[in-house]
mmCIF file of C-alpha atoms and ligand atoms in Angstrom:
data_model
loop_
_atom_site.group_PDB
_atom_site.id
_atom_site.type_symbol
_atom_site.label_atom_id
_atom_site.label_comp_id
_atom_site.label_asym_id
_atom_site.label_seq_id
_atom_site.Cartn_x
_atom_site.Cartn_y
_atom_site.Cartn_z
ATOM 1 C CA UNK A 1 -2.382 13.052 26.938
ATOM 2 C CA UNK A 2 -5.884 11.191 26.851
ATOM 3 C CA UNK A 3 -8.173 10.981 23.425
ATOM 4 C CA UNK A 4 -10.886 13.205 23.708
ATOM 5 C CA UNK A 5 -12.917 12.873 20.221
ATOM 6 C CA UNK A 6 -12.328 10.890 17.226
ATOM 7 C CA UNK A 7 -13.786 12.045 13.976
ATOM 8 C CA UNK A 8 -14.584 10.388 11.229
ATOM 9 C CA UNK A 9 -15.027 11.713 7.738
ATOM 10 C CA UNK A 10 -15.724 10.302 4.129
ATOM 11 C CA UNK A 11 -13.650 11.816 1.044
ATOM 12 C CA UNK A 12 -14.160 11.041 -2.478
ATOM 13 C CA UNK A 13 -10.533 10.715 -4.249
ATOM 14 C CA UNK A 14 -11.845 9.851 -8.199
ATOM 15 C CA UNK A 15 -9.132 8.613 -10.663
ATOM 16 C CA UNK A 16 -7.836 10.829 -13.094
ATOM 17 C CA UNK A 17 -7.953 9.845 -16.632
ATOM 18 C CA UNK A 18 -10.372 7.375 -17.022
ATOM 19 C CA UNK A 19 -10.950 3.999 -14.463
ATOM 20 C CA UNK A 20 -8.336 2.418 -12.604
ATOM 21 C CA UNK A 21 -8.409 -1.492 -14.214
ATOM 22 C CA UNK A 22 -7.072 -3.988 -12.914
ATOM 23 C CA UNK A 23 -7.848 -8.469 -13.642
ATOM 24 C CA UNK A 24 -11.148 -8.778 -11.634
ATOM 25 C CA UNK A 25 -11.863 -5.115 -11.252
ATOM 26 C CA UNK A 26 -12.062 -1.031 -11.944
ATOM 27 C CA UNK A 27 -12.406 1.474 -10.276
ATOM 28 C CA UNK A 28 -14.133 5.088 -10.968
ATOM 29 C CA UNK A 29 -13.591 7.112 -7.564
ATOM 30 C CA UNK A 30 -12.136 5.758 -4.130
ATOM 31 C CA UNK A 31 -14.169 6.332 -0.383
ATOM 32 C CA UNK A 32 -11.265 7.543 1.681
ATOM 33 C CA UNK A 33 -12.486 7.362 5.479
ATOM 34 C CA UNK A 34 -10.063 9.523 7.253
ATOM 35 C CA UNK A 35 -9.661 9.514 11.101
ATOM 36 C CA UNK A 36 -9.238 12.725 13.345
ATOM 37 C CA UNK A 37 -8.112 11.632 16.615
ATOM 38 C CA UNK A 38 -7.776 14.240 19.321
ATOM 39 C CA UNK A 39 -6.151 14.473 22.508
ATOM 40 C CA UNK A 40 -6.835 16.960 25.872
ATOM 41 C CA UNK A 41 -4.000 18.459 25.555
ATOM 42 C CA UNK A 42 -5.009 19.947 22.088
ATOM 43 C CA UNK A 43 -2.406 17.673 19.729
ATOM 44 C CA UNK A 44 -4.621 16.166 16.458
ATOM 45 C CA UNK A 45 -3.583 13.025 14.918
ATOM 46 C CA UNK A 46 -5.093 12.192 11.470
ATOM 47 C CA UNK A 47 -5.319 8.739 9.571
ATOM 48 C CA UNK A 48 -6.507 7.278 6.771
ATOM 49 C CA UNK A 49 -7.909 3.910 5.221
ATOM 50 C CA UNK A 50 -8.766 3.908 1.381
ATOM 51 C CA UNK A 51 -9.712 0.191 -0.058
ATOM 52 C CA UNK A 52 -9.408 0.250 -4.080
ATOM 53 C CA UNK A 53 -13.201 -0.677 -4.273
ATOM 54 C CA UNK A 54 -14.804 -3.849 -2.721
ATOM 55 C CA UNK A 55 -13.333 -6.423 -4.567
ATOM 56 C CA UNK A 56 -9.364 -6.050 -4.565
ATOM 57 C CA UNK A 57 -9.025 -7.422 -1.347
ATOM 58 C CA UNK A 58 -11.776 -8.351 1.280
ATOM 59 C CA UNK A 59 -11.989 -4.573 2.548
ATOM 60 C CA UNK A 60 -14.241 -1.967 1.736
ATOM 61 C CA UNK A 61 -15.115 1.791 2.985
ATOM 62 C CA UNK A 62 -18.425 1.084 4.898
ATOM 63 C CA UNK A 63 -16.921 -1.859 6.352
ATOM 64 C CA UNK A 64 -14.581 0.382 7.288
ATOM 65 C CA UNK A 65 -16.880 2.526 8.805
ATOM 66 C CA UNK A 66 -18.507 0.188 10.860
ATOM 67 C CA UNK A 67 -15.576 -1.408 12.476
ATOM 68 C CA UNK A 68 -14.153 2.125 13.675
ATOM 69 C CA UNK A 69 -17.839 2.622 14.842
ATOM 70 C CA UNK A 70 -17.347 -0.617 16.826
ATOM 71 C CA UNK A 71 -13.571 0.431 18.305
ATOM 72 C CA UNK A 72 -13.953 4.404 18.228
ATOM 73 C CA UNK A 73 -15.878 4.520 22.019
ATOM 74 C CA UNK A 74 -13.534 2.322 23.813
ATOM 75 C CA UNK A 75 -10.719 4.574 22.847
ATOM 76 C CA UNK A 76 -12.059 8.149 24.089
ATOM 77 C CA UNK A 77 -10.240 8.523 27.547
ATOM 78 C CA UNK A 78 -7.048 6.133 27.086
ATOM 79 C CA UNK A 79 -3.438 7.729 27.024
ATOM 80 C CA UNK A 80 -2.001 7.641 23.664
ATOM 81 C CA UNK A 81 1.362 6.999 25.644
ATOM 82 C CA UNK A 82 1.622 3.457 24.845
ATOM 83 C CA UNK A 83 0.775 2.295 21.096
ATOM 84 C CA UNK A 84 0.709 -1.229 22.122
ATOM 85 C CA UNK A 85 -1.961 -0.206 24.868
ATOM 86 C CA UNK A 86 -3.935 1.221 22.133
ATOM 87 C CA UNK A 87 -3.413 -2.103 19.772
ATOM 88 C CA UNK A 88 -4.902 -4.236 22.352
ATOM 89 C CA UNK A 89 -7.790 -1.574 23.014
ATOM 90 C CA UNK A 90 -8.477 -2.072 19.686
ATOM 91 C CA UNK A 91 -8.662 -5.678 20.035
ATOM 92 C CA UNK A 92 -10.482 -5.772 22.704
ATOM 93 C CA UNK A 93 -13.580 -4.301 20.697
ATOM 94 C CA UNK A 94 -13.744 -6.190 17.507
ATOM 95 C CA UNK A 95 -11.352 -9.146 16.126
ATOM 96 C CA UNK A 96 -9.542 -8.655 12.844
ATOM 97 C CA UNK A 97 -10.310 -5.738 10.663
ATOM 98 C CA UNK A 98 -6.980 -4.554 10.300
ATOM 99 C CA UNK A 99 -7.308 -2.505 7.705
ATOM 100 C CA UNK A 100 -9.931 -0.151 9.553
ATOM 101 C CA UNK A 101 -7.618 -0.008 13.074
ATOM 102 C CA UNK A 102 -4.880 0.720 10.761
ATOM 103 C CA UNK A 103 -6.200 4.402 10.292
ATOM 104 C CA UNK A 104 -6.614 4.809 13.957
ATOM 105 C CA UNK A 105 -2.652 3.241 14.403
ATOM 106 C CA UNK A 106 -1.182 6.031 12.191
ATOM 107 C CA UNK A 107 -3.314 8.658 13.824
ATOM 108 C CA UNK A 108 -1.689 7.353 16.776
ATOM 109 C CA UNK A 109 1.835 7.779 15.744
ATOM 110 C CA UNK A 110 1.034 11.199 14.042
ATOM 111 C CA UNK A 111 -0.465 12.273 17.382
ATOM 112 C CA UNK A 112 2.809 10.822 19.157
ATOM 113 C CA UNK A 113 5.268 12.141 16.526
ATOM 114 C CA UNK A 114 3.837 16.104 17.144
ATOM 115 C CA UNK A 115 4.166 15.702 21.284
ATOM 116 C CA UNK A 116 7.534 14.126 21.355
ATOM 117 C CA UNK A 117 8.720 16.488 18.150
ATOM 118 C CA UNK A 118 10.138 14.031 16.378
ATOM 119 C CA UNK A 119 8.438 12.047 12.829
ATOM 120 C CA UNK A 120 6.879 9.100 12.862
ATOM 121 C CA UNK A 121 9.912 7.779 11.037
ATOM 122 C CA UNK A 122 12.323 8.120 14.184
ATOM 123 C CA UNK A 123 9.375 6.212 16.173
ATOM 124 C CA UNK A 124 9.447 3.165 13.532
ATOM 125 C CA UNK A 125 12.734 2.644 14.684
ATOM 126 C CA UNK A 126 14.729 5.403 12.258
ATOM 127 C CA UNK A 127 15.099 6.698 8.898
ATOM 128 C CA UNK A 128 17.894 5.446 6.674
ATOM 129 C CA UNK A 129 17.240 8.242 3.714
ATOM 130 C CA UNK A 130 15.040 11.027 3.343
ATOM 131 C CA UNK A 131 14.032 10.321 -0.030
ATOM 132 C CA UNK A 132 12.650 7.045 -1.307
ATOM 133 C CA UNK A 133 11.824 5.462 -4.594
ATOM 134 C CA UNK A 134 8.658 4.923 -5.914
ATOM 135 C CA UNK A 135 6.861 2.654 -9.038
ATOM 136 C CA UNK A 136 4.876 3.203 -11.571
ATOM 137 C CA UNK A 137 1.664 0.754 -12.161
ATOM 138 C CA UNK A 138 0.036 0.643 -15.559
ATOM 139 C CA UNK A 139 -3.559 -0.306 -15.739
ATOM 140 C CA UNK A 140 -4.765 -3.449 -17.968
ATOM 141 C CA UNK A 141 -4.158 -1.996 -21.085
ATOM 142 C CA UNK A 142 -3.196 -2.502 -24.841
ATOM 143 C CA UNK A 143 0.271 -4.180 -25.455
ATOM 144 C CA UNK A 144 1.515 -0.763 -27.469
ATOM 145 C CA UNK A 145 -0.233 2.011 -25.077
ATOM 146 C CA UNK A 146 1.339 -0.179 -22.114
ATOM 147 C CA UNK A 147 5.237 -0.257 -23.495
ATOM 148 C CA UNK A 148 4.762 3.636 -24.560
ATOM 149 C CA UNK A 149 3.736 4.922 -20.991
ATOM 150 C CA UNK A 150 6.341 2.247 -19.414
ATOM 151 C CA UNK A 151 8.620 4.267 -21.375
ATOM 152 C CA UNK A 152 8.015 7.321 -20.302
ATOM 153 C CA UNK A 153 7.508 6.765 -16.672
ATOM 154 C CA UNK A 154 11.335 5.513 -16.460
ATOM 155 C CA UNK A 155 12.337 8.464 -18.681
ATOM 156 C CA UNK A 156 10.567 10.678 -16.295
ATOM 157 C CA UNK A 157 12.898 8.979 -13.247
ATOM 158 C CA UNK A 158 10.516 5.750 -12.031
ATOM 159 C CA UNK A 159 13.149 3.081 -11.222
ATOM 160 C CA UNK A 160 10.244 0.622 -11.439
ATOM 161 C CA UNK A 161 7.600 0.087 -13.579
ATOM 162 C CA UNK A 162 4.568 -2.522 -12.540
ATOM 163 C CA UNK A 163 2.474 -3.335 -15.277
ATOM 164 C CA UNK A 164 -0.973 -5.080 -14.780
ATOM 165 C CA UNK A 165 -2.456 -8.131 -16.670
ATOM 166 C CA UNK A 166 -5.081 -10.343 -16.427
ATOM 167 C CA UNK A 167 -8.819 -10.824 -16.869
ATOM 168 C CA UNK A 168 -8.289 -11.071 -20.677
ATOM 169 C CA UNK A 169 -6.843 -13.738 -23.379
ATOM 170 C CA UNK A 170 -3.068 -14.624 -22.523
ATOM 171 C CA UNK A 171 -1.779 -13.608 -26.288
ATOM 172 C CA UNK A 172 -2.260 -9.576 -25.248
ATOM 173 C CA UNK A 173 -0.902 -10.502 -21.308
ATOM 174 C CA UNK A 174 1.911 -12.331 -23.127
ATOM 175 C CA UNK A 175 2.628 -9.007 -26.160
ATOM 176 C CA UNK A 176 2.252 -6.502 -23.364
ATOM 177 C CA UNK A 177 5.196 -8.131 -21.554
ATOM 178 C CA UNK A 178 7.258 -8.353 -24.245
ATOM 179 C CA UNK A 179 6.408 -4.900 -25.843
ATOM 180 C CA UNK A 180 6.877 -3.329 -22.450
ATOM 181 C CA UNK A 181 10.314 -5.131 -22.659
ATOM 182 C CA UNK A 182 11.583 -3.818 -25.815
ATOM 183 C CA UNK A 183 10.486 -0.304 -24.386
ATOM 184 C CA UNK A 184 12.344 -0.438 -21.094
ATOM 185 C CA UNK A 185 14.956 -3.132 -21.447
ATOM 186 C CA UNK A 186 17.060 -3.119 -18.150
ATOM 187 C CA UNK A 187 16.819 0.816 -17.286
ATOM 188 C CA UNK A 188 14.385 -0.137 -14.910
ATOM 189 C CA UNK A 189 13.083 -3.189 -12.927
ATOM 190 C CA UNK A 190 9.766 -4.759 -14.207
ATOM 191 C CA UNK A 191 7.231 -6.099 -12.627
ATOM 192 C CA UNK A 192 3.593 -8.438 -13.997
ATOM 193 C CA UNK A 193 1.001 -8.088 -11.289
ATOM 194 C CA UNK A 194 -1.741 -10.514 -12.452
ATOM 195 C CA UNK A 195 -3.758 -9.121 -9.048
ATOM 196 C CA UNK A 196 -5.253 -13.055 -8.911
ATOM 197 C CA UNK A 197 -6.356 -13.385 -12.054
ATOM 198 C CA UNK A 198 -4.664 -15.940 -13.858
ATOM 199 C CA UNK A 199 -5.056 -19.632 -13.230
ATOM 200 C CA UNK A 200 -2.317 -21.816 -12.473
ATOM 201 C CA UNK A 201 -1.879 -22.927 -16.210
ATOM 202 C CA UNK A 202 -1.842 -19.447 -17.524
ATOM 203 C CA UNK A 203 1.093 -18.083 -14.695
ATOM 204 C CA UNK A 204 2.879 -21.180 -15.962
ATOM 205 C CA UNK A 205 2.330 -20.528 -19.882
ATOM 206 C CA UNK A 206 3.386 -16.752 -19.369
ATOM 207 C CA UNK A 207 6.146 -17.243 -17.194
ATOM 208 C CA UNK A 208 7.408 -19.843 -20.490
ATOM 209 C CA UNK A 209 6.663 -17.957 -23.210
ATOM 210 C CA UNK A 210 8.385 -14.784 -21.526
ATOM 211 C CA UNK A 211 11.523 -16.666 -20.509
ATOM 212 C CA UNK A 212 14.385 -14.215 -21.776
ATOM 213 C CA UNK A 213 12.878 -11.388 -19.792
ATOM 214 C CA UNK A 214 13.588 -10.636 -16.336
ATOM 215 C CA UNK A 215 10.501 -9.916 -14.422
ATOM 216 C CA UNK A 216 8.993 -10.382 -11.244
ATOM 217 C CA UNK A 217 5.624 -12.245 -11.134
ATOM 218 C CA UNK A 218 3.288 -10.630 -8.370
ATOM 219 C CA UNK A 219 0.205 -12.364 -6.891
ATOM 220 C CA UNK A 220 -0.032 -14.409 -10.188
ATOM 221 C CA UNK A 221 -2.920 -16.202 -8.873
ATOM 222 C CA UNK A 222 -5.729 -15.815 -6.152
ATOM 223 C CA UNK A 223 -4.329 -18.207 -3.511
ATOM 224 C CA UNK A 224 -1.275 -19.455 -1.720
ATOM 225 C CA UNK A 225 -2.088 -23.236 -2.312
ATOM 226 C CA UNK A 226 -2.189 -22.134 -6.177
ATOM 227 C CA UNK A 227 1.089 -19.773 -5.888
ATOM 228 C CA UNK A 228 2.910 -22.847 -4.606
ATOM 229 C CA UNK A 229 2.082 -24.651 -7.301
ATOM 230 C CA UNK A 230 3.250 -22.095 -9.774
ATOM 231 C CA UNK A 231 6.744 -21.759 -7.805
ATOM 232 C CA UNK A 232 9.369 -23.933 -8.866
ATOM 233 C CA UNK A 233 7.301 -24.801 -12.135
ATOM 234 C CA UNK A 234 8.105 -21.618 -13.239
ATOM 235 C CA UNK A 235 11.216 -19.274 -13.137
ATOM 236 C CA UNK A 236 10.501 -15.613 -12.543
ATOM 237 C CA UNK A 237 10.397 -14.747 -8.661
ATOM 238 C CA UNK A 238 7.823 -14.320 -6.910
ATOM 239 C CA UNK A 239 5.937 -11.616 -4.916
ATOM 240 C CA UNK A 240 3.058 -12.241 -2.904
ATOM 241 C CA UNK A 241 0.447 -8.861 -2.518
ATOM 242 C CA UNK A 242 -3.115 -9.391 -2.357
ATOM 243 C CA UNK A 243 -2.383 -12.883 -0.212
ATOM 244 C CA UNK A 244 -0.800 -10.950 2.594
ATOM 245 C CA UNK A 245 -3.499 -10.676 4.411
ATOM 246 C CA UNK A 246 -2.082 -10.414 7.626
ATOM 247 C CA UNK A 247 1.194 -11.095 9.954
ATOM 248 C CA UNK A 248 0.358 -14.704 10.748
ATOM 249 C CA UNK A 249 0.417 -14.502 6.562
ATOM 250 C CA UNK A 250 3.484 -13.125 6.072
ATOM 251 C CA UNK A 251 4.947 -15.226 8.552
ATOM 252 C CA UNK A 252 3.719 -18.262 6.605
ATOM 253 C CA UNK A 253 4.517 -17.171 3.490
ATOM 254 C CA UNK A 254 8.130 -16.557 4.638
ATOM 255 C CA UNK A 255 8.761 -19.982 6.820
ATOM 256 C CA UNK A 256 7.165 -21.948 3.628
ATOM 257 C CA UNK A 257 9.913 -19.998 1.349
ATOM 258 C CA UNK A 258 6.379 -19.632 -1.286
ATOM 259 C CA UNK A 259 7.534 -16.180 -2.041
ATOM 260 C CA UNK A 260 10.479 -13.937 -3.049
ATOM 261 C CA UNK A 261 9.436 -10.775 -2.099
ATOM 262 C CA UNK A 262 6.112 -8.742 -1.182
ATOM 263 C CA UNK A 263 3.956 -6.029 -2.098
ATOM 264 C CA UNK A 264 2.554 -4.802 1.028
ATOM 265 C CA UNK A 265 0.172 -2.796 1.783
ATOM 266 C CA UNK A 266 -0.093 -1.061 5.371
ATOM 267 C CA UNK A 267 -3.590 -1.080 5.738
ATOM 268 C CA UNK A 268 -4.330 -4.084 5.076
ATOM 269 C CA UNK A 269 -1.865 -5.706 7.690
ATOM 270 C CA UNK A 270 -2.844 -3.084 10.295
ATOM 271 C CA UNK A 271 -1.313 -0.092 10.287
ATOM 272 C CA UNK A 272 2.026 1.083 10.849
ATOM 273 C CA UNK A 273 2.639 -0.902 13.998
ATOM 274 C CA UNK A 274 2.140 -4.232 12.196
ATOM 275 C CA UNK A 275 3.962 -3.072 9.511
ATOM 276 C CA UNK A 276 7.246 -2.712 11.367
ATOM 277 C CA UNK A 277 7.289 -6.229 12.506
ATOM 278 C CA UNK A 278 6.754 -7.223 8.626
ATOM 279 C CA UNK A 279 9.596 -5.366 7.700
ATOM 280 C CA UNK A 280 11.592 -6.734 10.474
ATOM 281 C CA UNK A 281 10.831 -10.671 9.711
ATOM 282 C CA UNK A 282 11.400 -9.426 5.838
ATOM 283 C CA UNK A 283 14.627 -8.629 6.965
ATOM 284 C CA UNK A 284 15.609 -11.624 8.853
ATOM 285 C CA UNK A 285 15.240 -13.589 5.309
ATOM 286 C CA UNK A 286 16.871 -10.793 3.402
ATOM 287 C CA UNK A 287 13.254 -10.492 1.151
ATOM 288 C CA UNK A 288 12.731 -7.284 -0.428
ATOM 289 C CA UNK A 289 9.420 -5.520 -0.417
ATOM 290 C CA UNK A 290 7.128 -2.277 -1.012
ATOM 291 C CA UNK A 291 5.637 0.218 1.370
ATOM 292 C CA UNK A 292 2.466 1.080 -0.337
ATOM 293 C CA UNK A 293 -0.834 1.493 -0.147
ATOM 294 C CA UNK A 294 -3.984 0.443 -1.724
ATOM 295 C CA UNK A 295 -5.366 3.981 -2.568
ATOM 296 C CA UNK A 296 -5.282 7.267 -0.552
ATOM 297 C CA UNK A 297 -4.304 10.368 -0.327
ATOM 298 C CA UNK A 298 -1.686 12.301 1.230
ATOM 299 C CA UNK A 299 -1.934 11.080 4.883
ATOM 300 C CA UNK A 300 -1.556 7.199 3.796
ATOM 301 C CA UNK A 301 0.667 8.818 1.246
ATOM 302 C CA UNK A 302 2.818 10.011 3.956
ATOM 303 C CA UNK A 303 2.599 6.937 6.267
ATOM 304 C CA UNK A 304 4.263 4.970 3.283
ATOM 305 C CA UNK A 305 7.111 7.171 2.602
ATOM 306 C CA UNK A 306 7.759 7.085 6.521
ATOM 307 C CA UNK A 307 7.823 3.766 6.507
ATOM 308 C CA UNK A 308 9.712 3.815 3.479
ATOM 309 C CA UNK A 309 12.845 5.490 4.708
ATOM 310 C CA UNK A 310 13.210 2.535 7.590
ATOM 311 C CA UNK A 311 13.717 0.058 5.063
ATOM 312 C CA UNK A 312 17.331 -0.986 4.377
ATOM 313 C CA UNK A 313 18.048 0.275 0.872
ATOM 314 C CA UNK A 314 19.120 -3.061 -0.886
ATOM 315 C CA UNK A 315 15.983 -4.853 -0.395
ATOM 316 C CA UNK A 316 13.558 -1.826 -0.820
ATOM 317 C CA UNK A 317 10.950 -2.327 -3.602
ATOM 318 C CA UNK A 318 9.669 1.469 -3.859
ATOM 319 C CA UNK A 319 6.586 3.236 -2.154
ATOM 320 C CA UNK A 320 3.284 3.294 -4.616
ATOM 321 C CA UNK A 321 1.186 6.280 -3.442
ATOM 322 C CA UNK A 322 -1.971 6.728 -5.565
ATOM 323 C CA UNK A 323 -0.695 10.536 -6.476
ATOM 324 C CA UNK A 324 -0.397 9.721 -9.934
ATOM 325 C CA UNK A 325 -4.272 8.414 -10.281
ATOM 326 C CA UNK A 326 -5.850 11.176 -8.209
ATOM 327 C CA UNK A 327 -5.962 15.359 -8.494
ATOM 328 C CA UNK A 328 -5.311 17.431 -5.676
ATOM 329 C CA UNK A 329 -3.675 16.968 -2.398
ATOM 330 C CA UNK A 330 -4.982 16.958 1.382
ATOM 331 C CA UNK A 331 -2.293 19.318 2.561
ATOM 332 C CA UNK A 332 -0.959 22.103 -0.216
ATOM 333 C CA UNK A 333 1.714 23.290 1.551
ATOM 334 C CA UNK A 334 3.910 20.145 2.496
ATOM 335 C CA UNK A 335 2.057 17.926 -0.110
ATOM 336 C CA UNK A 336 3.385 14.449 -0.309
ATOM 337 C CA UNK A 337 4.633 13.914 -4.209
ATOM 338 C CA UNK A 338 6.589 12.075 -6.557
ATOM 339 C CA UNK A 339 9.399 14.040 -8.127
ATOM 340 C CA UNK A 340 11.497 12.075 -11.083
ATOM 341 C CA UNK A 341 9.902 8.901 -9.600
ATOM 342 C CA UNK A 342 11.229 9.431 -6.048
ATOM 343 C CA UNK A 343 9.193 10.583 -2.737
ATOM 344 C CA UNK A 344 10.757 12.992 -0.580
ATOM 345 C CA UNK A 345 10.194 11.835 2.974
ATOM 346 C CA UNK A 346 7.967 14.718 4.968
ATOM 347 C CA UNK A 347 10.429 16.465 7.935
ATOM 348 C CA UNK A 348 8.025 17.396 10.028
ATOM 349 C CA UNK A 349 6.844 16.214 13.381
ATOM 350 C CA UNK A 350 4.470 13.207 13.536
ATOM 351 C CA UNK A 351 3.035 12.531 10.078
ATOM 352 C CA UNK A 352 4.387 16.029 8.525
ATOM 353 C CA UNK A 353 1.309 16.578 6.533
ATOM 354 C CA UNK A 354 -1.904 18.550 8.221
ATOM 355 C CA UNK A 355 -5.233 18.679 6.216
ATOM 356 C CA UNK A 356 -6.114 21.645 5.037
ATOM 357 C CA UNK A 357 -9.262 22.921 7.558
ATOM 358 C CA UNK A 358 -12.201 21.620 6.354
ATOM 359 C CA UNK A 359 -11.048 19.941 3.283
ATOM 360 C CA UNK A 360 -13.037 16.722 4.589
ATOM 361 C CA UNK A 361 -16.938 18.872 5.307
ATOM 362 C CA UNK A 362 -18.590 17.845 8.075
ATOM 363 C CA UNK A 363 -17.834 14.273 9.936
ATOM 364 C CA UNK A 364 -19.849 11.233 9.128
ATOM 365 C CA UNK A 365 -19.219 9.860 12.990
ATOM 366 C CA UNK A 366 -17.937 11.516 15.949
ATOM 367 C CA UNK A 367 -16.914 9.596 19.455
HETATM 368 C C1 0XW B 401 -0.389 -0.842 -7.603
HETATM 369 N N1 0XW B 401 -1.144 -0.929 -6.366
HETATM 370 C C2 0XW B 401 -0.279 -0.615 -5.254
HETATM 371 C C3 0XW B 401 -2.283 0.063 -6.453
HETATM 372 C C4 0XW B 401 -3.586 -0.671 -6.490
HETATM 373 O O1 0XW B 401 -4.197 -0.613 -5.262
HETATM 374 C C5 0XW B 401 -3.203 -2.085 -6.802
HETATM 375 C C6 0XW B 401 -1.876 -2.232 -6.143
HETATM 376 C C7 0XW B 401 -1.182 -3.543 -6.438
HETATM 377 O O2 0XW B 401 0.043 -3.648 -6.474
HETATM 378 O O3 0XW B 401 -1.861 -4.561 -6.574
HETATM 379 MG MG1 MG B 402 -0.105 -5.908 -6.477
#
């Protein structure tokens, strides 16, 4: 089976109730770019790339745009029987830009998944559930409006609540710790994403004055030079998300022991693909992490439950999908959703989830 046609389309996926805030940023409504990949022998394989706005992480949905404009024509014609072919086709056109090949590497695997009948979970090596967990992440937001929502997320079944600070004066980072504390205790796991914001002096004076509580610290500050310094300083553990930037990263971060765990995202390293060998050298070290996503909609969605379910169970994190933050689904009859903060893994072949026809209008690039 060759590729025939890629299309490319453009989807709007605005956040429900109000922006999406974050230290350095918010966001009002996300520019999905979703890949159609199509092969002669009539099997469709769809992926999906959704930065969080421009500033989150060097990515952003033109950029996007452009690099699959750069990649798309080299691809029309190869087999899709070899994704490591395709990887290095991809290469071949344009260097880096991960998290734009990454939507043509799960289109890939979808596309694979449907012709060999199996999911793309049996081709990242093999589920080890059908249903994983998921977190819940809390916007910048008062100390008392942050512990009451906490709340209810882990009654409502999240195992794992994320709550964002930064970007603001340290007294309401340091309350909405503690409130969110009182609120949840131990009935769930807790986690302070600071998304780079906070100097090296601030991470320090937060991780002090929040001592008793038992937190993990995620990308506290904007680089790994200034995460080192935090680590030992300080005692919470801590993740590394933003700073992941790629494999060579990961690998760093891992052989320089600067982090306890990761937040990953599998755009941003490259797709699924890439992905699999970051779970792999997680597991070597016995480092937990997440399967997530920066923002999308059901197709990333499903890609990080998939992924998910290969993870052994004692060092999984949870799988954020941006359900939560966004109405409506791509697919309305095997949507991808969060049920008593848990994600049942889709069954089908490939991906499991098939756009509706025509949700996505007419395509802003075809190859
Ligand atoms: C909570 N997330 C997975 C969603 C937003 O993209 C930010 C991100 C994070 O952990 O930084
Ligand atoms: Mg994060």
């Amino acid at each position: 089976m060759r590729i025939n046609r890629i299309n490319v389309y453009s989807t709007q996926l605005p956040t429900k109730g109000g922006a999406y805030k974050m230290a350095s940023t918010e966001v009002h409504s996300l520019d999905s770019t979703v890949v159609e990949v199509m092969t002669d022998d009539g099997i469709t394989g769809w992926g999906e790339t959704c930065p969080v706005g421009p500033v989150y992480q060097p990515h952003h949905a033109l950029g996007a745009r452009a690099a699959i404009a750069e990649i798309a024509p080299g691809l029309i014609g190869e087999s899709t029987q070899s994704p490591r072919h395709l990887a290095k086709r991809m290469d071949e056109r344009l260097n880096g830009h991960n998290y734009a090949k990454a939507a043509l590497d799960i289109a890939f695997l979808d596309l694979i998944g449907q012709r060999l009948g199996v999911p793309v979970s049996t081709l990242l090596g093999g589920a080890l559930t059908d249903r994983v967990s998921s977190y819940y992440s809390l916007i910048v937001g008062s100390p008392d409006e942050t512990a009451r929502i906490a709340a209810d997320k882990v009654k409502a079944g999240y195992p794992r609540i994320q709550i964002k600070i930064g970007g603001r004066n340290l007294e309401k980072d340091v309350a909405t710790v503690q409130k969110v504390w009182e609120a949840v205790g131990l009935k769930a796991s807790i986690v302070v994403d600071g998304n780079r914001g906070l100097s090296v002096a601030s991470a320090l004076h937060l991780d002090r004055l929040c001592q008793n509580i038992p937190f993990v610290f995620e990308q506290p500050c904007n680089s790994m030079e200034e995460i080192a310094a935090v680590r030992g300083r300080g005692t919470h553990p801590i993740y590394l998300d933003e700073n992941t930037e790629d494999l060579n990263a990961v690998l760093r971060a891992i052989s320089s022991g600067i982090a306890d765990g990761f937040g990953f995202k599998v755009t941003r390293l490259g797709g699924l693909t890439k992905m699999m060998t970051a779970r792999d050298m997680c597991s070597i070290r016995s480092l937990p992490h997440t399967c997530d996503d920066a923002w999308g909609g059901d197709i990333i969605a499903a890609a990080c439950a998939h992924l998910a379910s290969t993870v052994e169970p004692r060092r999984f994190e949870g799988a954020w999908i941006a359900q939560e933050y966004i109405d409506g689904h791509y697919d309305n009859t095997n949507p991808v959703v969060i049920e008593n903060g848990h994600i049942a893994v889709p069954q089908g072949a490939g991906l499991g989830v098939k756009p509706e026809a025509g949700i996505f209008g007419v395509p802003v690039a075809s190859y």
